[in-house]
mmCIF file of C-alpha atoms and ligand atoms in Angstrom:
data_model
loop_
_atom_site.group_PDB
_atom_site.id
_atom_site.type_symbol
_atom_site.label_atom_id
_atom_site.label_comp_id
_atom_site.label_asym_id
_atom_site.label_seq_id
_atom_site.Cartn_x
_atom_site.Cartn_y
_atom_site.Cartn_z
ATOM 1 C CA MET A 1 -62.587 110.622 59.269
ATOM 2 C CA SER A 2 -61.308 108.433 56.692
ATOM 3 C CA VAL A 3 -62.090 105.641 54.230
ATOM 4 C CA ARG A 4 -60.519 102.484 55.530
ATOM 5 C CA GLU A 5 -59.119 99.469 53.680
ATOM 6 C CA LEU A 6 -61.698 96.518 53.285
ATOM 7 C CA ILE A 7 -60.620 93.153 54.580
ATOM 8 C CA THR A 8 -61.594 90.375 52.069
ATOM 9 C CA VAL A 9 -61.684 86.598 52.147
ATOM 10 C CA PRO A 10 -59.795 84.502 52.789
ATOM 11 C CA ASP A 11 -58.430 86.750 55.582
ATOM 12 C CA GLU A 12 -58.827 84.867 58.720
ATOM 13 C CA VAL A 13 -59.743 88.114 60.679
ATOM 14 C CA LEU A 14 -63.222 87.695 59.094
ATOM 15 C CA ARG A 15 -63.668 84.539 61.006
ATOM 16 C CA LYS A 16 -62.918 85.981 64.522
ATOM 17 C CA ILE A 17 -65.634 86.730 67.043
ATOM 18 C CA SER A 18 -66.014 90.607 67.853
ATOM 19 C CA ASP A 19 -65.988 91.825 71.264
ATOM 20 C CA PRO A 20 -68.870 93.759 72.888
ATOM 21 C CA ILE A 21 -68.298 97.523 73.498
ATOM 22 C CA GLY A 22 -68.399 98.713 77.106
ATOM 23 C CA SER A 23 -69.051 102.423 76.546
ATOM 24 C CA ILE A 24 -69.055 104.694 73.466
ATOM 25 C CA GLY A 25 -66.143 107.143 73.722
ATOM 26 C CA LEU A 26 -64.067 109.175 71.143
ATOM 27 C CA ASN A 27 -62.393 106.074 69.682
ATOM 28 C CA GLU A 28 -65.814 104.378 68.987
ATOM 29 C CA LYS A 29 -67.321 107.721 67.506
ATOM 30 C CA LYS A 30 -64.326 107.892 65.202
ATOM 31 C CA LEU A 31 -64.708 104.291 64.298
ATOM 32 C CA ILE A 32 -68.470 104.724 63.505
ATOM 33 C CA LYS A 33 -67.597 107.709 61.260
ATOM 34 C CA ASP A 34 -65.014 105.617 59.348
ATOM 35 C CA LEU A 35 -67.465 102.782 58.985
ATOM 36 C CA TYR A 36 -69.983 105.161 57.383
ATOM 37 C CA ASN A 37 -67.386 106.523 55.061
ATOM 38 C CA THR A 38 -65.985 103.259 54.078
ATOM 39 C CA MET A 39 -69.467 101.795 53.472
ATOM 40 C CA TYR A 40 -70.633 104.813 51.285
ATOM 41 C CA HIS A 41 -67.325 104.988 49.412
ATOM 42 C CA ASN A 42 -67.746 101.305 48.316
ATOM 43 C CA ASN A 43 -71.494 101.658 47.662
ATOM 44 C CA GLY A 44 -72.341 99.128 50.314
ATOM 45 C CA ILE A 45 -75.567 99.124 52.339
ATOM 46 C CA GLY A 46 -73.960 97.592 55.458
ATOM 47 C CA LEU A 47 -70.670 97.345 57.084
ATOM 48 C CA ALA A 48 -69.376 95.625 60.175
ATOM 49 C CA ALA A 49 -66.227 96.931 61.982
ATOM 50 C CA VAL A 50 -64.518 93.506 61.499
ATOM 51 C CA GLN A 51 -64.648 94.226 57.731
ATOM 52 C CA ILE A 52 -62.093 97.040 58.375
ATOM 53 C CA GLY A 53 -60.167 94.690 60.786
ATOM 54 C CA ILE A 54 -61.538 95.977 63.984
ATOM 55 C CA LEU A 55 -62.922 93.349 66.243
ATOM 56 C CA LYS A 56 -65.686 95.408 67.948
ATOM 57 C CA ARG A 57 -69.500 94.722 67.850
ATOM 58 C CA ILE A 58 -70.395 97.825 65.803
ATOM 59 C CA ILE A 59 -72.269 97.753 62.366
ATOM 60 C CA VAL A 60 -73.513 100.502 60.168
ATOM 61 C CA LEU A 61 -76.411 100.211 57.661
ATOM 62 C CA ASP A 62 -78.072 102.445 54.997
ATOM 63 C CA VAL A 63 -80.893 100.649 53.209
ATOM 64 C CA SER A 64 -82.342 103.786 51.637
ATOM 65 C CA LYS A 65 -82.940 103.583 47.889
ATOM 66 C CA ALA A 66 -80.793 105.685 45.516
ATOM 67 C CA ASP A 67 -83.410 108.279 44.865
ATOM 68 C CA GLU A 68 -83.947 108.670 48.655
ATOM 69 C CA GLU A 69 -82.412 110.807 51.280
ATOM 70 C CA LYS A 70 -79.597 108.904 52.972
ATOM 71 C CA LYS A 71 -80.643 107.064 56.208
ATOM 72 C CA PRO A 72 -77.613 106.032 58.137
ATOM 73 C CA MET A 73 -78.141 103.671 61.022
ATOM 74 C CA CYS A 74 -75.657 102.520 63.638
ATOM 75 C CA PHE A 75 -76.014 99.381 65.986
ATOM 76 C CA VAL A 76 -73.534 98.730 68.848
ATOM 77 C CA ASN A 77 -73.762 95.353 70.551
ATOM 78 C CA PRO A 78 -76.770 94.390 68.405
ATOM 79 C CA SER A 79 -78.472 91.055 69.306
ATOM 80 C CA ILE A 80 -81.637 89.392 67.763
ATOM 81 C CA LYS A 81 -84.346 88.919 70.359
ATOM 82 C CA ARG A 82 -87.023 87.421 68.109
ATOM 83 C CA ILE A 83 -87.365 86.087 64.542
ATOM 84 C CA SER A 84 -90.391 85.380 62.393
ATOM 85 C CA THR A 85 -91.193 81.946 61.021
ATOM 86 C CA LYS A 86 -92.067 83.605 57.731
ATOM 87 C CA THR A 87 -88.855 83.849 55.631
ATOM 88 C CA THR A 88 -87.692 85.941 52.734
ATOM 89 C CA THR A 89 -84.848 85.303 50.069
ATOM 90 C CA TYR A 90 -82.445 87.971 48.777
ATOM 91 C CA GLU A 91 -79.478 87.571 46.654
ATOM 92 C CA GLU A 92 -76.723 88.826 48.960
ATOM 93 C CA GLY A 93 -73.451 90.295 48.225
ATOM 94 C CA CYS A 94 -70.689 91.271 50.670
ATOM 95 C CA LEU A 95 -67.910 93.864 50.511
ATOM 96 C CA SER A 96 -65.541 91.348 51.960
ATOM 97 C CA ILE A 97 -66.317 88.888 49.134
ATOM 98 C CA PRO A 98 -65.908 90.605 45.646
ATOM 99 C CA ASN A 99 -67.986 89.721 42.769
ATOM 100 C CA THR A 100 -70.077 87.052 44.522
ATOM 101 C CA PHE A 101 -73.795 86.874 45.089
ATOM 102 C CA ILE A 102 -75.619 84.125 46.932
ATOM 103 C CA GLU A 103 -79.307 83.415 47.436
ATOM 104 C CA ILE A 104 -79.992 83.331 51.077
ATOM 105 C CA GLU A 105 -83.349 82.578 52.897
ATOM 106 C CA ARG A 106 -83.542 84.438 56.190
ATOM 107 C CA PRO A 107 -86.385 85.077 58.672
ATOM 108 C CA LYS A 108 -88.344 88.123 57.154
ATOM 109 C CA ASN A 109 -88.743 89.998 60.392
ATOM 110 C CA CYS A 110 -86.601 90.345 63.485
ATOM 111 C CA LEU A 111 -86.577 92.238 66.708
ATOM 112 C CA VAL A 112 -83.034 93.764 67.284
ATOM 113 C CA GLU A 113 -81.821 95.097 70.716
ATOM 114 C CA TYR A 114 -78.803 97.387 70.537
ATOM 115 C CA ILE A 115 -77.150 100.507 71.770
ATOM 116 C CA ASP A 116 -77.149 103.640 69.502
ATOM 117 C CA GLU A 117 -74.258 105.804 68.800
ATOM 118 C CA TYR A 118 -75.185 108.078 71.726
ATOM 119 C CA GLY A 119 -75.134 105.235 74.127
ATOM 120 C CA MET A 120 -78.937 104.730 74.438
ATOM 121 C CA LYS A 121 -80.323 101.217 74.655
ATOM 122 C CA LYS A 122 -82.877 100.596 71.900
ATOM 123 C CA GLU A 123 -85.011 98.054 70.172
ATOM 124 C CA LEU A 124 -85.927 97.999 66.545
ATOM 125 C CA GLU A 125 -88.426 95.778 64.614
ATOM 126 C CA CYS A 126 -86.847 95.092 61.285
ATOM 127 C CA ASP A 127 -88.641 93.969 58.159
ATOM 128 C CA GLY A 128 -87.551 92.825 54.457
ATOM 129 C CA LEU A 129 -84.292 94.248 53.313
ATOM 130 C CA LEU A 130 -83.420 95.910 56.617
ATOM 131 C CA ALA A 131 -83.970 92.661 58.476
ATOM 132 C CA THR A 132 -81.871 90.617 55.855
ATOM 133 C CA CYS A 133 -79.093 93.244 56.028
ATOM 134 C CA ILE A 134 -78.898 93.343 59.791
ATOM 135 C CA GLN A 135 -78.762 89.600 60.081
ATOM 136 C CA HIS A 136 -76.002 89.555 57.416
ATOM 137 C CA GLU A 137 -74.070 92.090 59.566
ATOM 138 C CA ILE A 138 -74.488 90.435 62.864
ATOM 139 C CA ASN A 139 -73.207 87.267 61.243
ATOM 140 C CA HIS A 140 -70.096 89.138 60.432
ATOM 141 C CA LEU A 141 -69.629 89.989 64.286
ATOM 142 C CA ASP A 142 -69.792 86.130 64.930
ATOM 143 C CA GLY A 143 -67.372 85.325 62.163
ATOM 144 C CA LYS A 144 -69.907 84.046 59.772
ATOM 145 C CA LEU A 145 -69.946 84.805 56.045
ATOM 146 C CA ILE A 146 -72.502 84.321 53.346
ATOM 147 C CA ILE A 147 -70.314 81.502 51.683
ATOM 148 C CA ASP A 148 -71.130 79.434 54.901
ATOM 149 C CA PHE A 149 -74.753 79.123 53.477
ATOM 150 C CA LEU A 150 -73.243 77.190 50.522
ATOM 151 C CA SER A 151 -72.312 73.422 50.598
ATOM 152 C CA LYS A 152 -68.781 72.588 51.463
ATOM 153 C CA ILE A 153 -67.894 71.684 47.950
ATOM 154 C CA LYS A 154 -69.241 74.960 46.407
ATOM 155 C CA LYS A 155 -67.619 77.016 49.329
ATOM 156 C CA ASP A 156 -64.224 75.390 48.668
ATOM 157 C CA LEU A 157 -64.409 76.085 44.971
ATOM 158 C CA LEU A 158 -65.406 79.660 45.461
ATOM 159 C CA ILE A 159 -62.635 80.406 48.004
ATOM 160 C CA LYS A 160 -60.034 78.952 45.669
ATOM 161 C CA LYS A 161 -61.434 81.071 42.806
ATOM 162 C CA LEU A 162 -61.317 84.236 45.111
ATOM 163 C CA SER A 163 -57.894 83.486 46.241
ATOM 164 C CA LYS A 164 -56.673 83.262 42.628
ATOM 165 C CA GLN A 165 -58.379 86.595 41.743
ATOM 166 C CA LYS A 166 -56.341 88.138 44.530
ATOM 167 C CA ASN A 167 -53.129 86.706 43.112
ATOM 168 C CA LEU A 168 -53.904 88.090 39.684
ATOM 169 C CA ASN A 169 -54.252 91.652 41.145
ATOM 170 C CA ARG A 170 -51.155 91.374 43.201
ATOM 171 C CA VAL A 171 -48.101 93.299 41.817
ATOM 172 C CA ILE A 172 -44.640 93.108 43.446
ATOM 173 C CA VAL A 173 -42.316 95.862 42.438
HETATM 174 ZN ZN1 ZN B 1 -70.908 91.284 54.439
#
């Protein structure tokens, strides 16, 4: 079990499409534990395997409130089967895009089909924050980021700014 390093923009790995998992073995179980550790360590509420550089269709979430008991959830090969026409808007942040929040409108409800960490096929009706979060993470598995919801001009400016931030923190000794 370990906390893994987060991949951040503009790393091209984040743009790759993750591969489906055939079966859940020891490697996948270890990866799921690492994803949970890395997510909790960084105070995130969701994390996709690609964000630690592993191109596998696995995501973890925990949308419980700070004063509630932790509620870890793991989705392997998740796919959205149905979405509502009703939408909801959240200001979304991303562990791969530091210090950036973007207002995004998404379907308020969605039905997700997935395999759980024990290999069981399941379905879950998601609503509100959980629905937003799971759609955000499934976007990661398809190489899509929250900055893609911006216009091209805004997106280019933001990437430029983020790239500069990275340079500022870089030390070569
Ligand atoms: Zn994200």
